[in-house]
CSV table of C-alpha atoms and ligand atoms in Angstrom, one decimal:
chain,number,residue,atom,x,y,z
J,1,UNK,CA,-9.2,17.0,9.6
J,2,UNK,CA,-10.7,16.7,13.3
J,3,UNK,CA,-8.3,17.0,16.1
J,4,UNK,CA,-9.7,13.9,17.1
J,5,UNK,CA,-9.6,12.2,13.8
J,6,UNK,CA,-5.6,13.2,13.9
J,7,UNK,CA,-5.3,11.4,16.9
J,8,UNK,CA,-6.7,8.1,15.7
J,9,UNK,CA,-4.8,8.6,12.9
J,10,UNK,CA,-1.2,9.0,14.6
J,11,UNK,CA,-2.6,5.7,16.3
J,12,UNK,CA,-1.4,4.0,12.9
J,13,UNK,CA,2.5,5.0,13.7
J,14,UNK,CA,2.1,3.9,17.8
J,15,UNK,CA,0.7,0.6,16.6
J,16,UNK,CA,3.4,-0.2,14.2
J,17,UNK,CA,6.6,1.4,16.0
J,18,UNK,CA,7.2,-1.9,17.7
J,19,UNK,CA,10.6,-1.0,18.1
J,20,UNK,CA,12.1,-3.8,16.8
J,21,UNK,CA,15.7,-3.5,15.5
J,22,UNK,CA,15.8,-4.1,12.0
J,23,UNK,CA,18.4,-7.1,11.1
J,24,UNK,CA,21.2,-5.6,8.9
J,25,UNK,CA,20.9,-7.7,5.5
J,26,UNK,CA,22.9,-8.1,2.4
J,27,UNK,CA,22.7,-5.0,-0.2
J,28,UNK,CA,19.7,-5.4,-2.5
J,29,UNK,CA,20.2,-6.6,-5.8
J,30,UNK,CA,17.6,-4.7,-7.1
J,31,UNK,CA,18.4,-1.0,-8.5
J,32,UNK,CA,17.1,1.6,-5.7
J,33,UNK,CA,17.1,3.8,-8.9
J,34,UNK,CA,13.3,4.6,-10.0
J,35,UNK,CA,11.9,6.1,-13.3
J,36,UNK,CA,10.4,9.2,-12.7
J,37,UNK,CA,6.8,10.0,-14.0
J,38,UNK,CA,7.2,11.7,-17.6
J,39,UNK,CA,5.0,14.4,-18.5
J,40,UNK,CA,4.4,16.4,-21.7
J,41,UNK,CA,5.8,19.4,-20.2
J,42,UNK,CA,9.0,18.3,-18.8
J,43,UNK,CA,11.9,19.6,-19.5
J,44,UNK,CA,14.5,17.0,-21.4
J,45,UNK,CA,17.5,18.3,-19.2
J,46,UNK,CA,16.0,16.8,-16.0
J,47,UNK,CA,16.6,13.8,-14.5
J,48,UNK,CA,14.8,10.5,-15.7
J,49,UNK,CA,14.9,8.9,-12.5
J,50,UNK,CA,15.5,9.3,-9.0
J,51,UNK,CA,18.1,7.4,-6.4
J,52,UNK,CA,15.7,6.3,-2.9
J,53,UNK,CA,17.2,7.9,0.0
J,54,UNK,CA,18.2,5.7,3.2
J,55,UNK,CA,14.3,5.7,4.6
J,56,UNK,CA,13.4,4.5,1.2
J,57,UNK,CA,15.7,1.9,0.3
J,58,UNK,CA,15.2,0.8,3.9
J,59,UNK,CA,11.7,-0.2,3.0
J,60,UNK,CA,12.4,-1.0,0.0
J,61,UNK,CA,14.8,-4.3,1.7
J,62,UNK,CA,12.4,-5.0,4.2
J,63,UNK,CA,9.7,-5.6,1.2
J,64,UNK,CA,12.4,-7.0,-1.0
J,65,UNK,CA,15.1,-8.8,0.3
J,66,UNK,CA,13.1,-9.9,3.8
J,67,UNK,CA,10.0,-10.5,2.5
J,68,UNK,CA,8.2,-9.0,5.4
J,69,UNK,CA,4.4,-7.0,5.4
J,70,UNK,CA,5.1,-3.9,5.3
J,71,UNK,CA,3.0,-0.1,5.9
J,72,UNK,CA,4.8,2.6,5.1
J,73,UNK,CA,3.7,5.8,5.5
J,74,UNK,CA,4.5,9.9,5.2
J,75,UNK,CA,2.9,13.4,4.6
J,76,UNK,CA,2.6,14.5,1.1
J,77,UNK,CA,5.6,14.7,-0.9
J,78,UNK,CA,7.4,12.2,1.3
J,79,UNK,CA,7.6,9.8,-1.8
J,80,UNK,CA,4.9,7.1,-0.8
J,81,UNK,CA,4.1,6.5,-4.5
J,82,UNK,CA,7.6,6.6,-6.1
J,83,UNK,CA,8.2,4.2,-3.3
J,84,UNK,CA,5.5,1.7,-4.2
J,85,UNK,CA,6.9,2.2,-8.1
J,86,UNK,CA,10.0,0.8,-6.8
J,87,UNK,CA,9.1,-1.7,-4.7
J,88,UNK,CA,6.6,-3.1,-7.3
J,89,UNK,CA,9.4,-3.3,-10.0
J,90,UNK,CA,11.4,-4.6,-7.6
J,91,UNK,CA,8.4,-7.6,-7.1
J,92,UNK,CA,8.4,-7.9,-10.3
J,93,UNK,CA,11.8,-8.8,-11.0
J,94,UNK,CA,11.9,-10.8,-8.0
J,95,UNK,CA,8.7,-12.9,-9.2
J,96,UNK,CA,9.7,-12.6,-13.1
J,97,UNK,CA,8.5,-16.5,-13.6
J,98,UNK,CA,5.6,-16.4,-11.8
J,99,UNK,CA,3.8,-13.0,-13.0
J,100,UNK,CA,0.3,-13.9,-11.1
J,101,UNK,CA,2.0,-14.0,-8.2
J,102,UNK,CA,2.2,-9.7,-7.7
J,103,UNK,CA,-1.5,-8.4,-7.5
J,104,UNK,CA,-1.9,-4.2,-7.3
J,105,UNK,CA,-5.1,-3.4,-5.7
J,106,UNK,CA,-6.2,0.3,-4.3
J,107,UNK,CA,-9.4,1.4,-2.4
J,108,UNK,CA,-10.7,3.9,-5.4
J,109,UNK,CA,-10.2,3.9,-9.4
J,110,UNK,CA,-7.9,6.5,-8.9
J,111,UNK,CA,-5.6,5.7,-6.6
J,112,UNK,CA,-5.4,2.3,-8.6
J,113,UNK,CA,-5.0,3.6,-11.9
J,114,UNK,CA,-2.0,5.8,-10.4
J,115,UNK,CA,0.3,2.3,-9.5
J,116,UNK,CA,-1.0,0.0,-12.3
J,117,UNK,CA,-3.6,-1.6,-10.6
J,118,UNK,CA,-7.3,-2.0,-10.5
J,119,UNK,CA,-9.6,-1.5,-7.2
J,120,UNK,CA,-9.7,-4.0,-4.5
J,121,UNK,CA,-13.2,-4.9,-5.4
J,122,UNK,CA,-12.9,-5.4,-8.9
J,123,UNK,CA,-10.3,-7.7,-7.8
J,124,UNK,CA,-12.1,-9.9,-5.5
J,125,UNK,CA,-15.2,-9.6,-7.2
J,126,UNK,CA,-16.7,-8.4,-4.2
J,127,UNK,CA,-19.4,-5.8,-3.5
J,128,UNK,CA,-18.2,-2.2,-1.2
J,129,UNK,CA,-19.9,-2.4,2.1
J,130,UNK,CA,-21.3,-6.5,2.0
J,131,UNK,CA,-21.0,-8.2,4.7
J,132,UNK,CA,-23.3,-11.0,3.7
J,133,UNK,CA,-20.6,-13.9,3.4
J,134,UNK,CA,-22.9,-16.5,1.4
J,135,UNK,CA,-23.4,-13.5,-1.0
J,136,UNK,CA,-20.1,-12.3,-1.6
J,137,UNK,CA,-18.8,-15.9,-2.2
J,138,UNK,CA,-21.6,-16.6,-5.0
J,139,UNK,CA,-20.3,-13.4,-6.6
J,140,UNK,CA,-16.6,-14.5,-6.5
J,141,UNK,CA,-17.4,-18.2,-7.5
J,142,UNK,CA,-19.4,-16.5,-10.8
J,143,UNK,CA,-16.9,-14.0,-11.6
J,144,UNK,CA,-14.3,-16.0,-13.4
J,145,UNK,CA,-10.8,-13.9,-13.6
J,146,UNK,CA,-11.5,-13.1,-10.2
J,147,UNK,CA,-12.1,-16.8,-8.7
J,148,UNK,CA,-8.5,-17.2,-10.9
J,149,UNK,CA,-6.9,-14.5,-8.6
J,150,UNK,CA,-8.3,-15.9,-5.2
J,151,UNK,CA,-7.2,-19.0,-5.7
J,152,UNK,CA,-3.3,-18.0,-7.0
J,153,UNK,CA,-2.8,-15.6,-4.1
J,154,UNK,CA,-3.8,-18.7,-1.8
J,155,UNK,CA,-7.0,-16.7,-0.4
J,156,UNK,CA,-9.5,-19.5,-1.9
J,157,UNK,CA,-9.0,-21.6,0.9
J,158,UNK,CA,-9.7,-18.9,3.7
J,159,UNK,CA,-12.7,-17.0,1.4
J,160,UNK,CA,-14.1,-19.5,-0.7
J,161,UNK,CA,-13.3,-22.9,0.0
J,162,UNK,CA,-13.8,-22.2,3.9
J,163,UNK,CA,-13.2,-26.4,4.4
J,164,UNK,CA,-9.4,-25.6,5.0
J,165,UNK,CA,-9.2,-22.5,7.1
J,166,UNK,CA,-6.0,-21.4,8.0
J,167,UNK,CA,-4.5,-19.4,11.1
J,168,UNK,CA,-2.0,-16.7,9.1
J,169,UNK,CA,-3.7,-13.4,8.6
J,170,UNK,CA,-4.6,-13.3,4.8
J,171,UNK,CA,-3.7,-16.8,4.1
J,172,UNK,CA,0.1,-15.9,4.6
J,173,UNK,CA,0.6,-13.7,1.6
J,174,UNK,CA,2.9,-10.8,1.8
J,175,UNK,CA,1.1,-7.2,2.1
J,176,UNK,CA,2.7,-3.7,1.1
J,177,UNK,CA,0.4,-1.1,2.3
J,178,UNK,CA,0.6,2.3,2.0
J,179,UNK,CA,-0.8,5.9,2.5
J,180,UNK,CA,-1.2,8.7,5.0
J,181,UNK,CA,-4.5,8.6,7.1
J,182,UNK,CA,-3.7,12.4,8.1
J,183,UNK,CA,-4.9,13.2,4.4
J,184,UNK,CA,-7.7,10.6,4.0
J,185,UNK,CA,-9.9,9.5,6.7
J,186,UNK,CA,-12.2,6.8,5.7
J,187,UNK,CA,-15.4,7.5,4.0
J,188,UNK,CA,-18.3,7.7,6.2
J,189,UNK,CA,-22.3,7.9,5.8
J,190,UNK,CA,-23.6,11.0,7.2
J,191,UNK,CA,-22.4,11.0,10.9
J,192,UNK,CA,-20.8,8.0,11.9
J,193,UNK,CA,-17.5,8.2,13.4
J,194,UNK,CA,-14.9,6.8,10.6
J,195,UNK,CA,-13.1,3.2,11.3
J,196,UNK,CA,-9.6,3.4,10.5
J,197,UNK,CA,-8.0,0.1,8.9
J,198,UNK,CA,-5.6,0.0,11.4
J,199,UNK,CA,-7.9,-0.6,14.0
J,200,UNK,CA,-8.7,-4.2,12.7
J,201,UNK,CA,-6.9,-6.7,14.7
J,202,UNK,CA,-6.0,-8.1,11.1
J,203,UNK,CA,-3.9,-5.1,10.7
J,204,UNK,CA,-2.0,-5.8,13.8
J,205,UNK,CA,-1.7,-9.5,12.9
J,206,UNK,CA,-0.3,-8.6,9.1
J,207,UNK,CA,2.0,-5.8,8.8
J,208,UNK,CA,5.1,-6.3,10.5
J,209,UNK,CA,6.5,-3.6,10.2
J,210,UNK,CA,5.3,-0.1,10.0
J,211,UNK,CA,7.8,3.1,8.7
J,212,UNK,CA,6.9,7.0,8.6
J,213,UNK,CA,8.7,8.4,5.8
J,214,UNK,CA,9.9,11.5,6.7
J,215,UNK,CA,11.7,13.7,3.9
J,216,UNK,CA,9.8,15.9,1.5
J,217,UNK,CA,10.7,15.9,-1.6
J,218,UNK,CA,8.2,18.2,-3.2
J,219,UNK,CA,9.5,21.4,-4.0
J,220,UNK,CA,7.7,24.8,-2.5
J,221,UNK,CA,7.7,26.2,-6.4
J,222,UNK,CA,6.8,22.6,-8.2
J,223,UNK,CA,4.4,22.7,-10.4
J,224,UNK,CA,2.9,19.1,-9.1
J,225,UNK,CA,1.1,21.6,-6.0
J,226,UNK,CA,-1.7,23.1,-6.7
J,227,UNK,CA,-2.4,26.2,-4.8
J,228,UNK,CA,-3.9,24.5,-1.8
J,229,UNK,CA,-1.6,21.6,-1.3
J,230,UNK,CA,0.6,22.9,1.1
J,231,UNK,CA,-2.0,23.2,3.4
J,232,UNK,CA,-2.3,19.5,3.3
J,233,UNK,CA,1.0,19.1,5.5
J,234,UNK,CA,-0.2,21.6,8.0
J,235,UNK,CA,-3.0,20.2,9.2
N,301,LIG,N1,14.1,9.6,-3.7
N,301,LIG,C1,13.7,10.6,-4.4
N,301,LIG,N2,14.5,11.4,-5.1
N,301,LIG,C2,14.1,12.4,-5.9
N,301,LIG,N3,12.8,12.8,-6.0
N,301,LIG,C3,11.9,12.0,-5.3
N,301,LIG,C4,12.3,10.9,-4.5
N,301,LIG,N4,11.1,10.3,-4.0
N,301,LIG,C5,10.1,11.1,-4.4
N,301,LIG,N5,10.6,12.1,-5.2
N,301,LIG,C6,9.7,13.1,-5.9
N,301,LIG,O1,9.0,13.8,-5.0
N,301,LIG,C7,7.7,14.1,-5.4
N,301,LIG,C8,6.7,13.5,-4.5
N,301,LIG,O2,6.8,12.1,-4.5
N,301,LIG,P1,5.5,11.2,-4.4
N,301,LIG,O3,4.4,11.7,-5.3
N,301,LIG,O4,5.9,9.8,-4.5
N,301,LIG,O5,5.0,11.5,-2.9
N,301,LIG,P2,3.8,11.0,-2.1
N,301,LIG,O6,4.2,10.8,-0.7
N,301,LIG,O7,3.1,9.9,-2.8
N,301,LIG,O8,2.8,12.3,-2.2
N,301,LIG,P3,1.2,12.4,-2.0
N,301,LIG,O9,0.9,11.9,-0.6
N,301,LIG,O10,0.9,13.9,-2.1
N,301,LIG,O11,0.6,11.6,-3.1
N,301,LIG,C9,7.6,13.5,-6.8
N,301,LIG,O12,7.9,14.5,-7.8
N,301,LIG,C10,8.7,12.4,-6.8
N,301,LIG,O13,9.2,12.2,-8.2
């Protein structure tokens, strides 16, 4: 990655560190205890799943317990994705009667099928790239399960309905964002110079609070690295 690039990223952190105190709150009721990911190859003896640590569970409450948007962040290995595991379970517990009310959306198939989720486009109905407004609300209004989810997250009003606009960012719903622009800049046609998500003033508006995990947990000798990947936390 570009010095420079590095630079906008690290913006992400400056822009969230607002340096507010976080309010002590009562224990979660919520296990901070996480399954681990099983694989054909792993050995019985180890541990089915792992305790957060203080960083973790301290995101963990601020998604849980206060309710607030949250962006956490970390190098690889920091535990980003057994994180989001936690904090979805957690969701889902928390919102057991009302299962629509949890949606699980990623930028690439990937990434979505890795947390149980499907892209953010397939979710919204909504074309990569479009920026024609009257389009991309035809395509919502004729794509059925996805005019459903609109209008249960409370987005119709803002996106579709546009007759009741409303002043919160994202209609009011709660966001949990994560990922670590240090390892993926934003896709880019030929030369143009990337735009980071957190340089929407949405971004600023929404996330409350923003936290840089900083423990690695990946082992030197795992066998999740591949023989590249510890260059990933060294650029
Ligand atoms: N609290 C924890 N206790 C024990 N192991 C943990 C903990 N958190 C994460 N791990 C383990 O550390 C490894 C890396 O975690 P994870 O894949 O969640 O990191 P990541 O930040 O998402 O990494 P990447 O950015 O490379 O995708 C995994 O094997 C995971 O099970």
């Amino acid at each position: 990655m570009s010095s420079s690039l590095k630079r906008k990223a690290s913006k992400a952190l400056e822009a969230g560190s607002s340096g507010k105190k976080l309010k002590s709150t009562i224990d979660s009721f919520f296990s901070p205890n996480v399954p681990l990911p099983m694989k054909s190859s792993d050995d019985p003896t180890q541990p089915s799943h792992a305790a957060l640590n203080p960083e973790q569970t301290r995101v963990l409450r601020m998604a849980i317990d206060e309710g607030k948007s949250v962006f956490f962040t970390g190098a690889a290995g920091t535990g980003k994705s057994l994180l989001l595991r936690a904090i979805i379970l957690a969701l889902r517990k928390k919102y057991a009667k009302t299962s629509d009310a949890i949606s699980i959306t990623a930028s690439t198939g990937m990434a979505a099928s890795n947390v149980g989720g499907m892209t953010i486009h397939a979710w919204g109905a909504v074309t990569p790239n479009c920026t024609d407004m009257t389009l991309m609300i035809k395509s919502i209004r004729t794509c059925r399960p996805a005019l459903q989810r609109w209008k249960k997250t409370k987005l119709h009003d803002i996106a579709v309905n546009l007759r009741k606009p409303t002043t919160r960012p994202f209609g009011g719903i709660q966001l949990i964002v994560t990922g670590d622009f240090f390892q993926l800049p934003p896709v880019t046609k030929s030369n143009q110079e990337p735009i980071f998500a957190f340089e929407s003033p949405a971004w600023r508006n929404t996330l409350e609070s923003t936290v840089n995990l900083t423990h690695v947990f990946r082992q030197k000798d795992s066998s999740e690295l591949s023989p590249y990947s510890h260059l990933v936390n060294l650029v």
